């Protein structure tokens, strides 16, 4: 292959792989960032595939899933983030659970949707 074609092919590939987050609604990015911080600062435990993890590990895991889905344009909204990244295991499809203090575990979807509603109400 000629050098100009290699360069052109490389540029085309880089343009095609531009991060999807550049196109995401800034409001959704702000809400998702809030939810990730909320998870990290909660002090709650998170059950993923039968194992309990601390809030920092949970935040890191959700951040990794979020970035993966972002590259594929699969989280255009905050609700899509909760449903696709923060509700269940991508492998086992088992629901994530959250346990705060001595309270009974609840699904992470329920917990995060509750926090999202509180956050949105406070923003008005």
Short mmCIF file of N, CA and C in Angstrom, two decimals:
data_model
loop_
_atom_site.label_atom_id
_atom_site.label_comp_id
_atom_site.label_asym_id
_atom_site.label_seq_id
_atom_site.Cartn_x
_atom_site.Cartn_y
_atom_site.Cartn_z
N UNK A 1 0.85 -1.17 0.00
CA UNK A 1 0.00 0.00 0.00
C UNK A 1 0.90 1.23 0.00
N UNK A 2 0.50 2.26 -0.70
CA UNK A 2 1.27 3.49 -0.74
C UNK A 2 1.12 4.26 0.56
N UNK A 3 2.15 4.99 0.92
CA UNK A 3 2.15 5.75 2.17
C UNK A 3 0.96 6.69 2.27
N UNK A 4 0.59 7.48 1.24
CA UNK A 4 -0.57 8.38 1.38
C UNK A 4 -1.86 7.61 1.69
N UNK A 5 -2.01 6.41 1.15
CA UNK A 5 -3.21 5.62 1.42
C UNK A 5 -3.21 5.11 2.85
N UNK A 6 -2.04 4.76 3.37
CA UNK A 6 -1.94 4.32 4.76
C UNK A 6 -2.34 5.46 5.70
N UNK A 7 -1.82 6.65 5.42
CA UNK A 7 -2.14 7.80 6.26
C UNK A 7 -3.63 8.10 6.19
N UNK A 8 -4.19 8.09 4.99
CA UNK A 8 -5.61 8.36 4.82
C UNK A 8 -6.45 7.30 5.52
N UNK A 9 -6.06 6.05 5.44
CA UNK A 9 -6.78 4.97 6.12
C UNK A 9 -6.72 5.15 7.63
N UNK A 10 -5.57 5.54 8.14
CA UNK A 10 -5.41 5.75 9.57
C UNK A 10 -6.27 6.91 10.06
N UNK A 11 -6.27 8.01 9.31
CA UNK A 11 -7.10 9.17 9.68
C UNK A 11 -8.58 8.79 9.66
N UNK A 12 -8.99 8.07 8.65
CA UNK A 12 -10.39 7.65 8.55
C UNK A 12 -10.77 6.76 9.73
N UNK A 13 -9.89 5.86 10.11
CA UNK A 13 -10.16 4.98 11.25
C UNK A 13 -10.26 5.77 12.54
N UNK A 14 -9.38 6.74 12.73
CA UNK A 14 -9.43 7.56 13.93
C UNK A 14 -10.70 8.39 14.00
N UNK A 15 -11.13 8.92 12.89
CA UNK A 15 -12.36 9.71 12.87
C UNK A 15 -13.57 8.84 13.18
N UNK A 16 -13.56 7.62 12.68
CA UNK A 16 -14.67 6.71 12.93
C UNK A 16 -14.74 6.27 14.38
N UNK A 17 -13.61 6.33 15.08
CA UNK A 17 -13.59 5.88 16.47
C UNK A 17 -13.65 7.03 17.46
N UNK A 18 -14.08 8.21 17.00
CA UNK A 18 -14.22 9.35 17.91
C UNK A 18 -15.15 8.97 19.04
N UNK A 19 -14.80 9.28 20.27
CA UNK A 19 -15.62 8.90 21.41
C UNK A 19 -17.05 9.40 21.28
N UNK A 20 -18.00 8.53 21.60
CA UNK A 20 -19.41 8.87 21.51
C UNK A 20 -19.78 9.92 22.54
N UNK A 21 -19.03 10.00 23.65
CA UNK A 21 -19.38 10.96 24.69
C UNK A 21 -19.37 12.38 24.17
N UNK A 22 -18.65 12.62 23.06
CA UNK A 22 -18.62 13.96 22.50
C UNK A 22 -20.00 14.37 22.01
N UNK A 23 -20.87 13.40 21.74
CA UNK A 23 -22.20 13.67 21.22
C UNK A 23 -23.29 13.53 22.28
N UNK A 24 -22.93 13.10 23.46
CA UNK A 24 -23.92 12.91 24.51
C UNK A 24 -24.36 14.25 25.07
N UNK A 25 -25.61 14.32 25.45
CA UNK A 25 -26.17 15.50 26.06
C UNK A 25 -25.37 15.87 27.31
N UNK A 26 -24.90 17.11 27.42
CA UNK A 26 -24.11 17.51 28.60
C UNK A 26 -24.90 17.34 29.90
N UNK A 27 -26.20 17.51 29.85
CA UNK A 27 -27.04 17.32 31.04
C UNK A 27 -26.97 15.87 31.51
N UNK A 28 -27.02 14.93 30.59
CA UNK A 28 -26.93 13.50 30.94
C UNK A 28 -25.55 13.20 31.52
N UNK A 29 -24.50 13.75 30.93
CA UNK A 29 -23.14 13.54 31.46
C UNK A 29 -23.04 14.04 32.89
N UNK A 30 -23.64 15.19 33.17
CA UNK A 30 -23.61 15.76 34.51
C UNK A 30 -24.36 14.86 35.49
N UNK A 31 -25.52 14.37 35.10
CA UNK A 31 -26.29 13.49 35.98
C UNK A 31 -25.55 12.17 36.24
N UNK A 32 -24.95 11.61 35.21
CA UNK A 32 -24.23 10.35 35.36
C UNK A 32 -23.00 10.55 36.25
N UNK A 33 -22.31 11.66 36.06
CA UNK A 33 -21.16 11.96 36.93
C UNK A 33 -21.63 12.07 38.39
N UNK A 34 -22.79 12.69 38.60
CA UNK A 34 -23.33 12.78 39.96
C UNK A 34 -23.61 11.39 40.52
N UNK A 35 -24.24 10.53 39.72
CA UNK A 35 -24.56 9.18 40.20
C UNK A 35 -23.29 8.40 40.52
N UNK A 36 -22.28 8.51 39.70
CA UNK A 36 -21.02 7.82 39.98
C UNK A 36 -20.38 8.32 41.27
N UNK A 37 -20.42 9.64 41.48
CA UNK A 37 -19.90 10.19 42.73
C UNK A 37 -20.75 9.74 43.92
N UNK A 38 -22.06 9.70 43.73
CA UNK A 38 -22.98 9.25 44.78
C UNK A 38 -22.64 7.82 45.19
N UNK A 39 -22.40 6.96 44.23
CA UNK A 39 -22.03 5.58 44.52
C UNK A 39 -20.74 5.55 45.34
N UNK A 40 -19.72 6.26 44.87
CA UNK A 40 -18.41 6.25 45.53
C UNK A 40 -18.48 6.76 46.96
N UNK A 41 -19.30 7.76 47.20
CA UNK A 41 -19.36 8.40 48.52
C UNK A 41 -20.41 7.78 49.44
N UNK A 42 -21.16 6.82 48.96
CA UNK A 42 -22.28 6.27 49.72
C UNK A 42 -21.85 5.45 50.94
N UNK A 43 -20.72 4.79 50.84
CA UNK A 43 -20.32 3.88 51.91
C UNK A 43 -21.11 2.59 51.92
N UNK A 44 -21.96 2.40 50.92
CA UNK A 44 -22.78 1.19 50.83
C UNK A 44 -21.98 0.06 50.21
N UNK A 45 -22.52 -1.14 50.32
CA UNK A 45 -21.91 -2.31 49.69
C UNK A 45 -22.73 -2.69 48.46
N UNK A 46 -22.06 -3.24 47.48
CA UNK A 46 -22.68 -3.58 46.21
C UNK A 46 -22.43 -5.04 45.88
N UNK A 47 -23.50 -5.74 45.56
CA UNK A 47 -23.39 -7.15 45.21
C UNK A 47 -23.44 -7.28 43.70
N UNK A 48 -22.38 -7.92 43.20
CA UNK A 48 -22.27 -8.16 41.77
C UNK A 48 -21.92 -9.63 41.59
N UNK A 49 -22.82 -10.38 40.99
CA UNK A 49 -22.61 -11.81 40.73
C UNK A 49 -22.27 -12.59 42.00
N UNK A 50 -22.95 -12.26 43.08
CA UNK A 50 -22.80 -13.02 44.32
C UNK A 50 -21.71 -12.56 45.25
N UNK A 51 -20.94 -11.54 44.87
CA UNK A 51 -19.87 -11.03 45.73
C UNK A 51 -20.14 -9.58 46.11
N UNK A 52 -19.89 -9.26 47.38
CA UNK A 52 -20.07 -7.90 47.86
C UNK A 52 -18.79 -7.09 47.66
N UNK A 53 -18.96 -5.83 47.24
CA UNK A 53 -17.84 -4.92 46.97
C UNK A 53 -18.10 -3.60 47.67
N UNK A 54 -17.03 -2.88 48.00
CA UNK A 54 -17.21 -1.57 48.61
C UNK A 54 -17.62 -0.54 47.55
N UNK A 55 -17.98 0.64 48.03
CA UNK A 55 -18.52 1.66 47.14
C UNK A 55 -17.50 2.15 46.11
N UNK A 56 -16.23 2.21 46.47
CA UNK A 56 -15.23 2.64 45.50
C UNK A 56 -15.07 1.62 44.38
N UNK A 57 -15.03 0.35 44.73
CA UNK A 57 -14.93 -0.70 43.71
C UNK A 57 -16.17 -0.69 42.81
N UNK A 58 -17.33 -0.44 43.41
CA UNK A 58 -18.56 -0.38 42.62
C UNK A 58 -18.51 0.79 41.65
N UNK A 59 -18.06 1.93 42.13
CA UNK A 59 -17.96 3.10 41.26
C UNK A 59 -16.99 2.84 40.11
N UNK A 60 -15.85 2.26 40.40
CA UNK A 60 -14.87 1.95 39.37
C UNK A 60 -15.44 1.00 38.33
N UNK A 61 -16.17 0.00 38.79
CA UNK A 61 -16.79 -0.97 37.86
C UNK A 61 -17.83 -0.27 36.98
N UNK A 62 -18.66 0.55 37.58
CA UNK A 62 -19.69 1.24 36.80
C UNK A 62 -19.06 2.23 35.83
N UNK A 63 -17.98 2.88 36.24
CA UNK A 63 -17.27 3.80 35.35
C UNK A 63 -16.73 3.05 34.13
N UNK A 64 -16.14 1.88 34.36
CA UNK A 64 -15.62 1.08 33.25
C UNK A 64 -16.73 0.67 32.29
N UNK A 65 -17.86 0.23 32.85
CA UNK A 65 -18.99 -0.15 31.99
C UNK A 65 -19.52 1.05 31.23
N UNK A 66 -19.60 2.17 31.90
CA UNK A 66 -20.08 3.40 31.26
C UNK A 66 -19.19 3.78 30.08
N UNK A 67 -17.89 3.77 30.27
CA UNK A 67 -16.96 4.12 29.20
C UNK A 67 -17.08 3.14 28.03
N UNK A 68 -17.22 1.87 28.34
CA UNK A 68 -17.39 0.85 27.30
C UNK A 68 -18.64 1.14 26.48
N UNK A 69 -19.75 1.40 27.15
CA UNK A 69 -21.02 1.67 26.46
C UNK A 69 -20.98 3.00 25.72
N UNK A 70 -20.28 3.97 26.27
CA UNK A 70 -20.13 5.27 25.61
C UNK A 70 -19.46 5.12 24.26
N UNK A 71 -18.41 4.31 24.21
CA UNK A 71 -17.70 4.11 22.94
C UNK A 71 -18.60 3.51 21.88
N UNK A 72 -19.69 2.91 22.30
CA UNK A 72 -20.63 2.27 21.37
C UNK A 72 -21.93 3.05 21.24
N UNK A 73 -21.95 4.26 21.76
CA UNK A 73 -23.13 5.14 21.72
C UNK A 73 -24.37 4.48 22.31
N UNK A 74 -24.20 3.75 23.41
CA UNK A 74 -25.32 3.01 24.00
C UNK A 74 -25.86 3.63 25.29
N UNK A 75 -25.34 4.80 25.66
CA UNK A 75 -25.85 5.47 26.86
C UNK A 75 -26.11 6.95 26.58
N UNK A 76 -27.06 7.25 25.71
CA UNK A 76 -27.33 8.65 25.38
C UNK A 76 -28.03 9.42 26.50
N UNK A 77 -28.63 8.70 27.45
CA UNK A 77 -29.38 9.33 28.53
C UNK A 77 -28.96 8.75 29.87
N UNK A 78 -29.34 9.42 30.93
CA UNK A 78 -29.05 8.93 32.27
C UNK A 78 -29.80 7.63 32.53
N UNK A 79 -31.03 7.56 32.06
CA UNK A 79 -31.81 6.34 32.25
C UNK A 79 -31.17 5.16 31.53
N UNK A 80 -30.62 5.39 30.36
CA UNK A 80 -29.92 4.32 29.64
C UNK A 80 -28.69 3.87 30.42
N UNK A 81 -28.00 4.80 31.07
CA UNK A 81 -26.86 4.43 31.91
C UNK A 81 -27.31 3.50 33.03
N UNK A 82 -28.38 3.88 33.73
CA UNK A 82 -28.87 3.06 34.83
C UNK A 82 -29.27 1.67 34.32
N UNK A 83 -30.01 1.63 33.23
CA UNK A 83 -30.50 0.35 32.71
C UNK A 83 -29.39 -0.53 32.14
N UNK A 84 -28.48 0.06 31.38
CA UNK A 84 -27.49 -0.74 30.65
C UNK A 84 -26.18 -0.96 31.39
N UNK A 85 -25.82 -0.04 32.30
CA UNK A 85 -24.53 -0.16 32.99
C UNK A 85 -24.66 -0.47 34.46
N UNK A 86 -25.72 0.01 35.10
CA UNK A 86 -25.74 0.01 36.56
C UNK A 86 -26.82 -0.86 37.20
N UNK A 87 -27.52 -1.66 36.42
CA UNK A 87 -28.62 -2.45 36.97
C UNK A 87 -28.34 -3.95 37.09
N UNK A 88 -27.54 -4.45 36.18
CA UNK A 88 -27.31 -5.90 36.19
C UNK A 88 -25.98 -6.24 35.54
N UNK A 89 -25.54 -7.45 35.80
CA UNK A 89 -24.32 -7.97 35.20
C UNK A 89 -24.53 -8.19 33.70
N UNK A 90 -23.58 -7.76 32.93
CA UNK A 90 -23.64 -7.99 31.48
C UNK A 90 -23.44 -9.45 31.13
N UNK A 91 -22.84 -10.20 32.05
CA UNK A 91 -22.54 -11.60 31.79
C UNK A 91 -23.62 -12.53 32.31
N UNK A 92 -23.97 -12.39 33.58
CA UNK A 92 -24.95 -13.31 34.17
C UNK A 92 -26.38 -12.78 34.11
N UNK A 93 -26.53 -11.48 33.87
CA UNK A 93 -27.83 -10.79 33.88
C UNK A 93 -28.49 -10.80 35.26
N UNK A 94 -27.71 -11.07 36.30
CA UNK A 94 -28.22 -10.96 37.67
C UNK A 94 -28.25 -9.49 38.06
N UNK A 95 -29.32 -9.10 38.73
CA UNK A 95 -29.46 -7.71 39.16
C UNK A 95 -28.40 -7.38 40.20
N UNK A 96 -27.84 -6.18 40.10
CA UNK A 96 -26.94 -5.67 41.13
C UNK A 96 -27.78 -5.32 42.35
N UNK A 97 -27.22 -5.54 43.52
CA UNK A 97 -27.88 -5.22 44.78
C UNK A 97 -27.05 -4.19 45.53
N UNK A 98 -27.73 -3.36 46.34
CA UNK A 98 -27.07 -2.36 47.17
C UNK A 98 -27.54 -2.58 48.60
N UNK A 99 -26.58 -2.55 49.53
CA UNK A 99 -26.90 -2.69 50.95
C UNK A 99 -26.20 -1.55 51.70
N UNK A 100 -27.01 -0.72 52.32
CA UNK A 100 -26.48 0.42 53.07
C UNK A 100 -26.72 0.18 54.55
N UNK A 101 -25.64 0.09 55.30
CA UNK A 101 -25.75 -0.16 56.73
C UNK A 101 -26.41 -1.50 57.00
N UNK A 102 -27.39 -1.50 57.90
CA UNK A 102 -28.10 -2.73 58.26
C UNK A 102 -29.38 -2.92 57.46
N UNK A 103 -29.64 -2.04 56.52
CA UNK A 103 -30.86 -2.14 55.71
C UNK A 103 -30.82 -3.37 54.81
N UNK A 104 -31.98 -3.83 54.45
CA UNK A 104 -32.08 -4.94 53.51
C UNK A 104 -31.57 -4.49 52.14
N UNK A 105 -30.92 -5.38 51.39
CA UNK A 105 -30.46 -5.01 50.05
C UNK A 105 -31.65 -4.67 49.14
N UNK A 106 -31.42 -3.73 48.26
CA UNK A 106 -32.38 -3.40 47.21
C UNK A 106 -31.64 -3.42 45.88
N UNK A 107 -32.37 -3.41 44.80
CA UNK A 107 -31.70 -3.40 43.50
C UNK A 107 -31.01 -2.06 43.29
N UNK A 108 -29.91 -2.11 42.59
CA UNK A 108 -29.19 -0.86 42.30
C UNK A 108 -30.04 0.05 41.43
N UNK A 109 -30.87 -0.52 40.56
CA UNK A 109 -31.74 0.29 39.72
C UNK A 109 -32.69 1.12 40.58
N UNK A 110 -33.30 0.49 41.57
CA UNK A 110 -34.21 1.20 42.46
C UNK A 110 -33.45 2.29 43.23
N UNK A 111 -32.29 1.95 43.74
CA UNK A 111 -31.48 2.87 44.53
C UNK A 111 -31.03 4.07 43.69
N UNK A 112 -30.52 3.81 42.48
CA UNK A 112 -30.03 4.88 41.62
C UNK A 112 -31.16 5.74 41.07
N UNK A 113 -32.28 5.12 40.72
CA UNK A 113 -33.43 5.90 40.24
C UNK A 113 -33.94 6.82 41.34
N UNK A 114 -33.92 6.36 42.59
CA UNK A 114 -34.31 7.21 43.70
C UNK A 114 -33.39 8.41 43.85
N UNK A 115 -32.09 8.17 43.75
CA UNK A 115 -31.13 9.27 43.85
C UNK A 115 -31.26 10.22 42.67
N UNK A 116 -31.50 9.69 41.48
CA UNK A 116 -31.67 10.54 40.30
C UNK A 116 -32.89 11.44 40.48
N UNK A 117 -33.98 10.92 41.01
CA UNK A 117 -35.17 11.73 41.25
C UNK A 117 -34.87 12.84 42.27
N UNK A 118 -34.14 12.52 43.34
CA UNK A 118 -33.76 13.53 44.34
C UNK A 118 -32.87 14.61 43.71
N UNK A 119 -31.91 14.17 42.91
CA UNK A 119 -30.98 15.10 42.27
C UNK A 119 -31.73 16.03 41.33
N UNK A 120 -32.60 15.49 40.52
CA UNK A 120 -33.36 16.32 39.58
C UNK A 120 -34.26 17.31 40.30
N UNK A 121 -34.89 16.87 41.37
CA UNK A 121 -35.76 17.77 42.14
C UNK A 121 -34.94 18.92 42.74
N UNK A 122 -33.73 18.64 43.19
CA UNK A 122 -32.88 19.66 43.79
C UNK A 122 -32.36 20.65 42.74
N UNK A 123 -32.33 20.25 41.47
CA UNK A 123 -31.81 21.10 40.41
C UNK A 123 -32.85 22.11 39.91
N UNK A 124 -34.10 21.92 40.31
CA UNK A 124 -35.17 22.81 39.82
C UNK A 124 -35.15 24.13 40.53
#
